mmCIF file of N, CA and C in Angstrom:
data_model
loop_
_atom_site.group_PDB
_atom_site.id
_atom_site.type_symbol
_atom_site.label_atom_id
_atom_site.label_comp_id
_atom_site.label_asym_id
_atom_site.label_seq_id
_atom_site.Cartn_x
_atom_site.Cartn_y
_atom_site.Cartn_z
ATOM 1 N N UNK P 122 -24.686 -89.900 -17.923
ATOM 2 C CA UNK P 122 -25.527 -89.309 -16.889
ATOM 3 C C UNK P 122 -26.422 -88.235 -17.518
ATOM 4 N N UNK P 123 -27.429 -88.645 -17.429
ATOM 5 C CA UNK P 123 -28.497 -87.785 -18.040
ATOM 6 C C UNK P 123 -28.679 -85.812 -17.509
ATOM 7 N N UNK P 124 -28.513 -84.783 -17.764
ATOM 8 C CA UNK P 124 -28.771 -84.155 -16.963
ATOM 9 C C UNK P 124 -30.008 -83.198 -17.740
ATOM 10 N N UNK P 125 -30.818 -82.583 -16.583
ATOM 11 C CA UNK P 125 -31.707 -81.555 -17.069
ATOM 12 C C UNK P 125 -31.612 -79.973 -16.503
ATOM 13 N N UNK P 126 -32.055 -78.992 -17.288
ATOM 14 C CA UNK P 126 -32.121 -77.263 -16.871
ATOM 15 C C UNK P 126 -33.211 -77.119 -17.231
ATOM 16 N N UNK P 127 -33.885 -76.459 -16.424
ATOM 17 C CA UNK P 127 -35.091 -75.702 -16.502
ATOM 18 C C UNK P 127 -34.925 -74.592 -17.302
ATOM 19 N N UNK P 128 -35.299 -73.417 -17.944
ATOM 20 C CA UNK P 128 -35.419 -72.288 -18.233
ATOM 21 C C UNK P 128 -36.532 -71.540 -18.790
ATOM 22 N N UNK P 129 -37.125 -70.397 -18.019
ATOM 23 C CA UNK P 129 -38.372 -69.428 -18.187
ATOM 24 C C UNK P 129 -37.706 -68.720 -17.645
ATOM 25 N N UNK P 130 -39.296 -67.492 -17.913
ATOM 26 C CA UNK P 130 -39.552 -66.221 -17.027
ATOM 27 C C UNK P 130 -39.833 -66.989 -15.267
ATOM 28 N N UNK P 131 -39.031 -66.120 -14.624
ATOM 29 C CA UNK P 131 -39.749 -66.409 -13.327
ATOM 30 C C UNK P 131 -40.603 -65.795 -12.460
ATOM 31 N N UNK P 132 -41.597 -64.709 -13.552
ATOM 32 C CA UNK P 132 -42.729 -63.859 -13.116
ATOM 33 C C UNK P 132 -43.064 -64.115 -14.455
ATOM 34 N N UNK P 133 -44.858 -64.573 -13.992
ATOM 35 C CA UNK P 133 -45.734 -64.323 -15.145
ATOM 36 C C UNK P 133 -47.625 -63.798 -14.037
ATOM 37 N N UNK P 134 -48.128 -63.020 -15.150
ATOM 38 C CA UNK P 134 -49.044 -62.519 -14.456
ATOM 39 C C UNK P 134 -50.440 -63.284 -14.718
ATOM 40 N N UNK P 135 -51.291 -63.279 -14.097
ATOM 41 C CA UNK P 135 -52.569 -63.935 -13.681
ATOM 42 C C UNK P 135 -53.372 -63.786 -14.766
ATOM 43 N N UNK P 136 -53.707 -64.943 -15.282
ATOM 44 C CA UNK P 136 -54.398 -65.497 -16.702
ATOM 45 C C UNK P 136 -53.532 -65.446 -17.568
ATOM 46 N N UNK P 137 -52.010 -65.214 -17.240
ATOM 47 C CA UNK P 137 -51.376 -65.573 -18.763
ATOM 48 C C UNK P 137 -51.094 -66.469 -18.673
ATOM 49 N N UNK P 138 -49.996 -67.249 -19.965
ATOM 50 C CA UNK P 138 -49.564 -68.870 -20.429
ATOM 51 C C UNK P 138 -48.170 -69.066 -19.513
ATOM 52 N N UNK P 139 -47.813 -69.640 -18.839
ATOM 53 C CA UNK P 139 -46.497 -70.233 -18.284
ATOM 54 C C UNK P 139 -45.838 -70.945 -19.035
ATOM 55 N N UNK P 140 -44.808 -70.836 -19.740
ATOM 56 C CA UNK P 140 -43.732 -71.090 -20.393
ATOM 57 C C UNK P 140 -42.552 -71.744 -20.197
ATOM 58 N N UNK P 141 -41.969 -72.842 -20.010
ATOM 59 C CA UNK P 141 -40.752 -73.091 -19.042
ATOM 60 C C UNK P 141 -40.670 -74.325 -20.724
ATOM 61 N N UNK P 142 -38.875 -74.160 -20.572
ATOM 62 C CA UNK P 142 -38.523 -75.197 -21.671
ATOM 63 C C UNK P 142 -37.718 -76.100 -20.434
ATOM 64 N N UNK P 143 -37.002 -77.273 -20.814
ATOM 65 C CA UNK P 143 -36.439 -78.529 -20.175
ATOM 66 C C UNK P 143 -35.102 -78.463 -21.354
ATOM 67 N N UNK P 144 -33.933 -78.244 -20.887
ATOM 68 C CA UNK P 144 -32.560 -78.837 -21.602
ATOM 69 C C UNK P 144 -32.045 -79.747 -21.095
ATOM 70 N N UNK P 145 -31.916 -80.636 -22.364
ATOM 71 C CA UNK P 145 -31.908 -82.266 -21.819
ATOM 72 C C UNK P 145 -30.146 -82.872 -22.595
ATOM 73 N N UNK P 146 -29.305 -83.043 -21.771
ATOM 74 C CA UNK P 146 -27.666 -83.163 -21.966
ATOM 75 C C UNK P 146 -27.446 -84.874 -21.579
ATOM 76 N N UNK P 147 -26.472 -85.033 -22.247
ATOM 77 C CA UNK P 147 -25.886 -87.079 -21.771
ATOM 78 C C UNK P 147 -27.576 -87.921 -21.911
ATOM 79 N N UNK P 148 -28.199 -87.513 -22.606
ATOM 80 C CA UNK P 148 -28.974 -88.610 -23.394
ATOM 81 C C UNK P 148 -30.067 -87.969 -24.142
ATOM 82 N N UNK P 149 -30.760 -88.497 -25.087
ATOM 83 C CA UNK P 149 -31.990 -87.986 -26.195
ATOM 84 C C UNK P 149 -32.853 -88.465 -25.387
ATOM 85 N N UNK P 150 -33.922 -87.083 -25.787
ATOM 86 C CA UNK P 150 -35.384 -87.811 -25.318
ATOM 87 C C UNK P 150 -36.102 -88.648 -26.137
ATOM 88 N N UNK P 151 -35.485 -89.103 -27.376
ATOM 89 C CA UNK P 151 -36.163 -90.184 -28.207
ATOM 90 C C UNK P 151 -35.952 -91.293 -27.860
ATOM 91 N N UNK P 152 -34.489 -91.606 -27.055
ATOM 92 C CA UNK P 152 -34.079 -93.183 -26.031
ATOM 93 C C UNK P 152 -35.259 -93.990 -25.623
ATOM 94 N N UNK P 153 -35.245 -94.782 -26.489
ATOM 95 C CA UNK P 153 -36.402 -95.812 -25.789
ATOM 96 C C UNK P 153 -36.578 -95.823 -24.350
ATOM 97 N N UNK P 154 -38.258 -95.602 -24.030
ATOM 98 C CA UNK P 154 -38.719 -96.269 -22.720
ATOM 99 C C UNK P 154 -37.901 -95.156 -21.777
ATOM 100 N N UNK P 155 -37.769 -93.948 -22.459
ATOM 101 C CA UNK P 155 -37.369 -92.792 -21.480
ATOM 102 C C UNK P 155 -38.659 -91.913 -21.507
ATOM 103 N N UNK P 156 -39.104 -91.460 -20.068
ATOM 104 C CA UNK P 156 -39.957 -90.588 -20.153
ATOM 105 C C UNK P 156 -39.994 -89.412 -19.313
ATOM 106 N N UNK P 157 -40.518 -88.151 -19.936
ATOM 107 C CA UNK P 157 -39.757 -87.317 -19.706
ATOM 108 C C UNK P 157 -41.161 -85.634 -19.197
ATOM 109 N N UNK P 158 -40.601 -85.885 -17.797
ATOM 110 C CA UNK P 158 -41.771 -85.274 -17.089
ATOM 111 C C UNK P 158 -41.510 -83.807 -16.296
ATOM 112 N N UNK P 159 -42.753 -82.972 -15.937
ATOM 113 C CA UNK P 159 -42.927 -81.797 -15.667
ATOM 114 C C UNK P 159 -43.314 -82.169 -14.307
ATOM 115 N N UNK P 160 -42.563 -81.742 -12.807
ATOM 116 C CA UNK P 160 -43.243 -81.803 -11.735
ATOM 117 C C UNK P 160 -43.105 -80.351 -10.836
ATOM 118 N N UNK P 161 -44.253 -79.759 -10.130
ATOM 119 C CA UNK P 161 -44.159 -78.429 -9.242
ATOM 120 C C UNK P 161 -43.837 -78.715 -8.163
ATOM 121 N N UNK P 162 -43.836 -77.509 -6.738
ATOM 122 C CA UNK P 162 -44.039 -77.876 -5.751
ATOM 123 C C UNK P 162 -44.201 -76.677 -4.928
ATOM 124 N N UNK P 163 -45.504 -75.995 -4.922
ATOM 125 C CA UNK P 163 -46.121 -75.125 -4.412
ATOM 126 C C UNK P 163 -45.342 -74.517 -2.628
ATOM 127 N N UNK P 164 -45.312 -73.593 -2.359
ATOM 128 C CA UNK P 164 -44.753 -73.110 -1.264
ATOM 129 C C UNK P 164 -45.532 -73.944 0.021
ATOM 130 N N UNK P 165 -44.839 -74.937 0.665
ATOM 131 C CA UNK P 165 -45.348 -75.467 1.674
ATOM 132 C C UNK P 165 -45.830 -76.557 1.581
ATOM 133 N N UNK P 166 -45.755 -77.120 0.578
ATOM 134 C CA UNK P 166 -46.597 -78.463 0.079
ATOM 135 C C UNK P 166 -45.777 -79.311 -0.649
ATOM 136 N N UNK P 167 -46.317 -80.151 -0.928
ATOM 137 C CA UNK P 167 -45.190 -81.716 -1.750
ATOM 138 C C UNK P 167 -45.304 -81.499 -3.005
ATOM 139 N N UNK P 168 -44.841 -82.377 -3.652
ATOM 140 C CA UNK P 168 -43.907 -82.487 -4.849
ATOM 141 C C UNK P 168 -45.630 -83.130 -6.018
ATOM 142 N N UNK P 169 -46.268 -82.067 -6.637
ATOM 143 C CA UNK P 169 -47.124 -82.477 -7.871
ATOM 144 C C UNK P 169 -46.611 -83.106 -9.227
ATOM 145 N N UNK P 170 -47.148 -84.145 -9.267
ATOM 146 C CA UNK P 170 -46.557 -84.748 -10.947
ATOM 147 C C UNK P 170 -47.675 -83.867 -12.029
ATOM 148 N N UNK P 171 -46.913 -83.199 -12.901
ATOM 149 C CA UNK P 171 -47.979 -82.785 -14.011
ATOM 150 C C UNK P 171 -48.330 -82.736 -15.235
ATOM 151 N N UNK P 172 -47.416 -83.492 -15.594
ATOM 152 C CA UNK P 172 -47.166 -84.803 -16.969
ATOM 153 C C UNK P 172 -46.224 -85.087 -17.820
ATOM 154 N N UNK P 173 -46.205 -85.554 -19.019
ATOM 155 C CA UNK P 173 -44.818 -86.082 -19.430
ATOM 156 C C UNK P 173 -45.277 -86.234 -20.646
ATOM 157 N N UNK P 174 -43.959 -86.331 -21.110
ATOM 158 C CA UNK P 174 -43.727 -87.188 -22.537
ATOM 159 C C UNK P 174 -42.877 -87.805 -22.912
ATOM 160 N N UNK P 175 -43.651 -89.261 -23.458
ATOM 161 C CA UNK P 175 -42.728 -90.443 -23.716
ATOM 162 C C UNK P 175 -41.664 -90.260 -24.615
ATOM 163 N N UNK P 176 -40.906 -91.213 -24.754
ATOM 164 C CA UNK P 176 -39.725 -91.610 -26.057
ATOM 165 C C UNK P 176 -40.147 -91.509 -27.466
ATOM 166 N N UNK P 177 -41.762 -92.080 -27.269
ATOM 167 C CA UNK P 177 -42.332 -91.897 -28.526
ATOM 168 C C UNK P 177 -43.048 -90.769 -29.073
ATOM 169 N N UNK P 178 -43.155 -89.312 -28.017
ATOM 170 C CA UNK P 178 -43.841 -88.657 -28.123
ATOM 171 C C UNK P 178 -45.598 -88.514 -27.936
ATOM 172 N N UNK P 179 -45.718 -89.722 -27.237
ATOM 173 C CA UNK P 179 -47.170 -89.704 -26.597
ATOM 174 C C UNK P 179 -47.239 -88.505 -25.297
ATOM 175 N N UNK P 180 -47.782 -87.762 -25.248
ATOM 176 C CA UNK P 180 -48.011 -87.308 -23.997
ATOM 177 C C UNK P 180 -49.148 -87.726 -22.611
ATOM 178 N N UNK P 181 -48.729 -87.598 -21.748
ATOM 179 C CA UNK P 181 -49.809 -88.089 -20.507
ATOM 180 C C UNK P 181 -49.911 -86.506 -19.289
ATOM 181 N N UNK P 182 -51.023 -86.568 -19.263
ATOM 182 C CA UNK P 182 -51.486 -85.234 -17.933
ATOM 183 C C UNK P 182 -51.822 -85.542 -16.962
ATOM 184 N N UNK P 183 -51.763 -85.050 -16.062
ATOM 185 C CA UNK P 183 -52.483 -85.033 -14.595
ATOM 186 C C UNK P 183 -54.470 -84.720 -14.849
ATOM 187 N N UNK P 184 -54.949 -85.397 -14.194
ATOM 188 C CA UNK P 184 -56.256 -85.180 -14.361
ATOM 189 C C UNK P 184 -56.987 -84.078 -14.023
ATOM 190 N N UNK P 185 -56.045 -83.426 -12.628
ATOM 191 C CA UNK P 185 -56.589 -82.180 -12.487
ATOM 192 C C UNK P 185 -55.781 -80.923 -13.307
ATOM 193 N N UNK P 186 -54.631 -81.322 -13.943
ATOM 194 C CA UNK P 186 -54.419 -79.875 -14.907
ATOM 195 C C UNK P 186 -54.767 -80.338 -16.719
ATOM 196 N N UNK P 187 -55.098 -81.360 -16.611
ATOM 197 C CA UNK P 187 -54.931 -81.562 -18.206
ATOM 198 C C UNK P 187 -55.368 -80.551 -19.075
ATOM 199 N N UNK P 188 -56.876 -79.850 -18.304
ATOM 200 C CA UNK P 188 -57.176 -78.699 -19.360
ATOM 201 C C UNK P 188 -56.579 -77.297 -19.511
ATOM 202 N N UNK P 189 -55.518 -77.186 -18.780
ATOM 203 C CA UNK P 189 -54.706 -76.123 -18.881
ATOM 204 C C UNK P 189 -53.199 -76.276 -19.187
ATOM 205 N N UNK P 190 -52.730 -77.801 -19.523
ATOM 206 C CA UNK P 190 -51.274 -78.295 -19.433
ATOM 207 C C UNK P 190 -51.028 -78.838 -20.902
ATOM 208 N N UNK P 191 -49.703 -78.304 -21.301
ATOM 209 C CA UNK P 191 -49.469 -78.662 -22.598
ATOM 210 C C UNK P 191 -47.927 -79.196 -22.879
ATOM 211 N N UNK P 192 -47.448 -80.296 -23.205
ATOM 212 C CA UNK P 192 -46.199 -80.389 -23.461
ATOM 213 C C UNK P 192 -46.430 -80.862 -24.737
ATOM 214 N N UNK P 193 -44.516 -80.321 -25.289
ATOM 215 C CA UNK P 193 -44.445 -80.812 -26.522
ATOM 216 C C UNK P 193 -42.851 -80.925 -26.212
ATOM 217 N N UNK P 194 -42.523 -81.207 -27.510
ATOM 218 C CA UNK P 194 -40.889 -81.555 -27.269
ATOM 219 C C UNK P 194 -40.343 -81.277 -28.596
ATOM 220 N N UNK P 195 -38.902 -81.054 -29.231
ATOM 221 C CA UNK P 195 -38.413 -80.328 -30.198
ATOM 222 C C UNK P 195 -36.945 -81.107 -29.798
ATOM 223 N N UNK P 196 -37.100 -82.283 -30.900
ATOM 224 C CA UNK P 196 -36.206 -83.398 -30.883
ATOM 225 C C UNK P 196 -34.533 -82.937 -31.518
ATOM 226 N N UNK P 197 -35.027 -81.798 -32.254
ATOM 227 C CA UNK P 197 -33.468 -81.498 -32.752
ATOM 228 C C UNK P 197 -32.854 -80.795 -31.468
ATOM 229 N N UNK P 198 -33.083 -79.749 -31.089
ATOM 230 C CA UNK P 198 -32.752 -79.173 -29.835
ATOM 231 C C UNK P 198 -32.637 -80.039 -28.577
ATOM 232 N N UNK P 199 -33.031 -81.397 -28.419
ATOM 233 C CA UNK P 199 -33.218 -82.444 -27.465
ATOM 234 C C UNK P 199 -33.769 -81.999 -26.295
ATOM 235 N N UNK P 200 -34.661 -80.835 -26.252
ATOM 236 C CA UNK P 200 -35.290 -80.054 -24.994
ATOM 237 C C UNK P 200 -37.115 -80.221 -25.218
ATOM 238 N N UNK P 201 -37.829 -80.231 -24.132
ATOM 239 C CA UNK P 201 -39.055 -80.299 -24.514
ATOM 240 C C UNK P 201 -39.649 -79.400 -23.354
ATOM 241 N N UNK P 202 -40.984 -78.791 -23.452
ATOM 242 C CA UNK P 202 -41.775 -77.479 -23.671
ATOM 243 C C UNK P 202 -42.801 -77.778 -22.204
ATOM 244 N N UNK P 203 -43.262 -76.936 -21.362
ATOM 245 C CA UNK P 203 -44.309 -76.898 -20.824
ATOM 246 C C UNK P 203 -45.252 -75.417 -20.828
ATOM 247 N N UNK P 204 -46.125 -75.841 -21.371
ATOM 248 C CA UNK P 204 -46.889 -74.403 -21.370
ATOM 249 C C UNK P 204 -48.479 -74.808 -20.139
ATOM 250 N N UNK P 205 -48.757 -74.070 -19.469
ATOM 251 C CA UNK P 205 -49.375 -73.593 -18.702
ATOM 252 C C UNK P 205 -50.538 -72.503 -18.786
ATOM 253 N N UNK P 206 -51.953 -72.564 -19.053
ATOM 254 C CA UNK P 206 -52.736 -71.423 -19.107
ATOM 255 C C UNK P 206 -53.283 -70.956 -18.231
ATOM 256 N N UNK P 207 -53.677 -70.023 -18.368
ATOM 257 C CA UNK P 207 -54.520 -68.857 -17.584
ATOM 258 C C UNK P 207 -54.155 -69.578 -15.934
ATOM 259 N N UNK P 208 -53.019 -68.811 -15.851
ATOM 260 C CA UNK P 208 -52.329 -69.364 -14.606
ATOM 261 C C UNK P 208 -53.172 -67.771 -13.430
ATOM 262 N N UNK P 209 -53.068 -68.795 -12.047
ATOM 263 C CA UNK P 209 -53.465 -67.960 -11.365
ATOM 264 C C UNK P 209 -52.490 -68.051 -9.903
ATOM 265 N N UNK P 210 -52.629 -67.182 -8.812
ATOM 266 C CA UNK P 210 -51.506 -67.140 -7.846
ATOM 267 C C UNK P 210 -51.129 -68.562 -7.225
ATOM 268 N N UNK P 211 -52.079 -70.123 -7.388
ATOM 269 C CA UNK P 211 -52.146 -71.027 -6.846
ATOM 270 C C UNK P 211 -51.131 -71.678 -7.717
ATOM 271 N N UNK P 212 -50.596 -71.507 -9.045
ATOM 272 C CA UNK P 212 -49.900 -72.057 -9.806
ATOM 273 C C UNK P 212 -48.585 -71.225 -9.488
ATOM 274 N N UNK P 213 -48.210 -70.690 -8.293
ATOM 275 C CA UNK P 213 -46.752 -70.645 -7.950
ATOM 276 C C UNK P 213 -46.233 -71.422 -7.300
ATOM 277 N N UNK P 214 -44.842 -72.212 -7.918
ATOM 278 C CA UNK P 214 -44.103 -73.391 -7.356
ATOM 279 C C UNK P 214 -42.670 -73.111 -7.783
ATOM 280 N N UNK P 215 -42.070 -74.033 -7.436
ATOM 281 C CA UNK P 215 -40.954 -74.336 -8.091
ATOM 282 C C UNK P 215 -40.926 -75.608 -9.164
ATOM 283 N N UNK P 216 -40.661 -75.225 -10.022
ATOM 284 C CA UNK P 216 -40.883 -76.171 -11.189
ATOM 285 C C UNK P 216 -39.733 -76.697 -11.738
ATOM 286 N N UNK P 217 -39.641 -78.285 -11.775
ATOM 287 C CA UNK P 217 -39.040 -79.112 -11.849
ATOM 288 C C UNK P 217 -39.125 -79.768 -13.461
ATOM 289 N N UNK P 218 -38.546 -80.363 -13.874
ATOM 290 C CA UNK P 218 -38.144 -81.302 -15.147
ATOM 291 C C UNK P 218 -37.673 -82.337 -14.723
ATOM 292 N N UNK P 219 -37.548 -83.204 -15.254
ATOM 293 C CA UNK P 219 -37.168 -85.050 -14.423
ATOM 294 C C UNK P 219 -37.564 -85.944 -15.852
ATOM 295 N N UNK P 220 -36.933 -87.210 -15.214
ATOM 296 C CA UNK P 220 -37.050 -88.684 -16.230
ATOM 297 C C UNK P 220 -36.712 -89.393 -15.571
ATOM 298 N N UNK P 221 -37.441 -90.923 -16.382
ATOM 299 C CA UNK P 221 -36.560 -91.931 -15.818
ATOM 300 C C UNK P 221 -37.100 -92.949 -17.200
ATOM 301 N N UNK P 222 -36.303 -94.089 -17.217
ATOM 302 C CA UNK P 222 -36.214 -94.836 -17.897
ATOM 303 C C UNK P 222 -37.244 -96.295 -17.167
ATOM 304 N N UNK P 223 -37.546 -96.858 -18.084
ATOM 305 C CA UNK P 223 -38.741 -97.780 -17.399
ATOM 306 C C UNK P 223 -39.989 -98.162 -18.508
ATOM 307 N N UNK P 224 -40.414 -99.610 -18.625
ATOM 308 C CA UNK P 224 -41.484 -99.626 -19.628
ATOM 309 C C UNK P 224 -42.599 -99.022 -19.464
ATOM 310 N N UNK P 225 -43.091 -98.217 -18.303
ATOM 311 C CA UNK P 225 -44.246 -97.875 -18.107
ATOM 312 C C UNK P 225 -44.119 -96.106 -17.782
ATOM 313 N N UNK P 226 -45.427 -95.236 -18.368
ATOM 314 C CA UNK P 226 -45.220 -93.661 -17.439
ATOM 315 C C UNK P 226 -45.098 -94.000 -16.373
ATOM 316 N N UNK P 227 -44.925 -93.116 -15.633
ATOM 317 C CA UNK P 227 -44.848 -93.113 -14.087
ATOM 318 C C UNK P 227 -46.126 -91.593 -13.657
ATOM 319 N N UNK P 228 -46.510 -91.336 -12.703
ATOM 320 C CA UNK P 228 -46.908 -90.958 -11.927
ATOM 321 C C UNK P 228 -47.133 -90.147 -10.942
ATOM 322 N N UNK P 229 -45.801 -90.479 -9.693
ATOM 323 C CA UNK P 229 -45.438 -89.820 -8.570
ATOM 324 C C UNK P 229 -44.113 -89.923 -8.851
ATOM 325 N N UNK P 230 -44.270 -88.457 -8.610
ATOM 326 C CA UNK P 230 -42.507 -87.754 -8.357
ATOM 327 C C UNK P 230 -41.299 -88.876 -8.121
ATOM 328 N N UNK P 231 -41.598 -89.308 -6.990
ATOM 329 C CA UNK P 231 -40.748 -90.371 -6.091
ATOM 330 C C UNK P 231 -39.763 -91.209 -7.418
ATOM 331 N N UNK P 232 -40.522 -91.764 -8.416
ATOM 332 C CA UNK P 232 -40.304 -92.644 -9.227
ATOM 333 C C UNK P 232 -39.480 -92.115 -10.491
ATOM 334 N N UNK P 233 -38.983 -90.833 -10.487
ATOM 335 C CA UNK P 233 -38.178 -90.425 -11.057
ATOM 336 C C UNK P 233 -36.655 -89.914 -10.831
ATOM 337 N N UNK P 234 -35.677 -90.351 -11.732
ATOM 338 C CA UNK P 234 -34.805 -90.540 -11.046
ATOM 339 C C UNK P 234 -33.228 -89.223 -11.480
ATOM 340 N N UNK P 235 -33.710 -88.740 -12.445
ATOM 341 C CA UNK P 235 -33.311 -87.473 -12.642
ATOM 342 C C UNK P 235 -33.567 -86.596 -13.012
ATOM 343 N N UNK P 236 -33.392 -85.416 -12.388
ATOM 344 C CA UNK P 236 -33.995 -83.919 -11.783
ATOM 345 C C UNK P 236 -33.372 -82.521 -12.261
ATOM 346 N N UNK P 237 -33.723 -81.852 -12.636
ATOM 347 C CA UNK P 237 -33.708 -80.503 -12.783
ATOM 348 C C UNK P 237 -33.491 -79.828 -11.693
ATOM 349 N N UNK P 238 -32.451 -78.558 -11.461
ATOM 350 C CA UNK P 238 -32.323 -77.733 -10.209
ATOM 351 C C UNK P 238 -33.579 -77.217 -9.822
ATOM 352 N N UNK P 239 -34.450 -76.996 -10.771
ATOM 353 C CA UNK P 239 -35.835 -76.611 -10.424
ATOM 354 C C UNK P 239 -36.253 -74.674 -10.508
ATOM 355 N N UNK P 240 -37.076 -74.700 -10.998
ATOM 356 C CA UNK P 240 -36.748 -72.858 -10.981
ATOM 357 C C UNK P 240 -38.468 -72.244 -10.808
ATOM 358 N N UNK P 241 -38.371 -71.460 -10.065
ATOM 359 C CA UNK P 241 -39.006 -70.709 -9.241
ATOM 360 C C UNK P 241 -39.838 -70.114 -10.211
ATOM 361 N N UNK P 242 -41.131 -70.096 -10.292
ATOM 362 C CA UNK P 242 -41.961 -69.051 -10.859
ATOM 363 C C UNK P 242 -42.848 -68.803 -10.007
ATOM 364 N N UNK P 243 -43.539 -67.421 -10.023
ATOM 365 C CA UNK P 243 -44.372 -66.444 -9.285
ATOM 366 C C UNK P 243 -45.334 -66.248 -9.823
ATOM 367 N N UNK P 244 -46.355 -66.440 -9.566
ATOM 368 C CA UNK P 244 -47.247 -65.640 -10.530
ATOM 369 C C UNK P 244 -47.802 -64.375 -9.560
ATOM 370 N N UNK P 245 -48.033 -63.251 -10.106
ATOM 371 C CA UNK P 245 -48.625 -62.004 -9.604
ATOM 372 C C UNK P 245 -48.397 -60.947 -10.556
ATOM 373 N N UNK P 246 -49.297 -59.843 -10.262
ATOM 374 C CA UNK P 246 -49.632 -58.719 -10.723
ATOM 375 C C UNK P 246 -48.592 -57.547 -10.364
#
């Protein structure tokens, strides 16, 4: 059973980088055809996909954050990275980590099938 933890700061201030790592337990993120994704979910609103990275280390973004969204991953530690720039009060959610196994990325939230408790960041001054 695959499991994931979130861990950051859960205050960061307006125009800085958002930071959150993913600890990834009961399987590698190098497992074939596992892919391994960043999703938010803003106060009051649904569940944003905001990208991933494959088994092979390809990464994929959302079209509306790509120019501010960065993952990487750090295969010895089996945990991988989301960094976030010049974040502003609209980039407060609860932020999620997830995967699922499957030949293709995925997309929408829905299609992933294990989850991170999810952890709260704020952004403000």
């Amino acid at each position: 059973q695959v499991q994931l933890q979130e861990s950051g700061p859960g205050l960061v201030k307006p125009s800085q980088t958002l930071s959150l790592t993913c600890a990834v337990s009961g399987g590698s993120i190098t497992t074939d055809y596992y892919y391994w994704s960043w999703i938010r979910q803003p106060p009051g609103k649904g569940l944003e996909w905001m990208g991933a990275i494959g088994y092979n280390g390809v990464t994929y973004y959302s079209r509306s954050l790509k120019s501010r969204t960065s993952i990487s991953r750090d295969t010895s530690k089996n945990q991988f990275t989301l960094q976030l720039t010049s974040v502003t009060p609209e980039d407060t959610a609860v932020y999620y980590c997830a995967s699922r196994g499957g030949r293709d990325i995925a997309f929408t939230p829905d299609e992933y099938n294990y989850w991170g408790q999810g952890t709260q960041v704020t952004v403000s001054s």
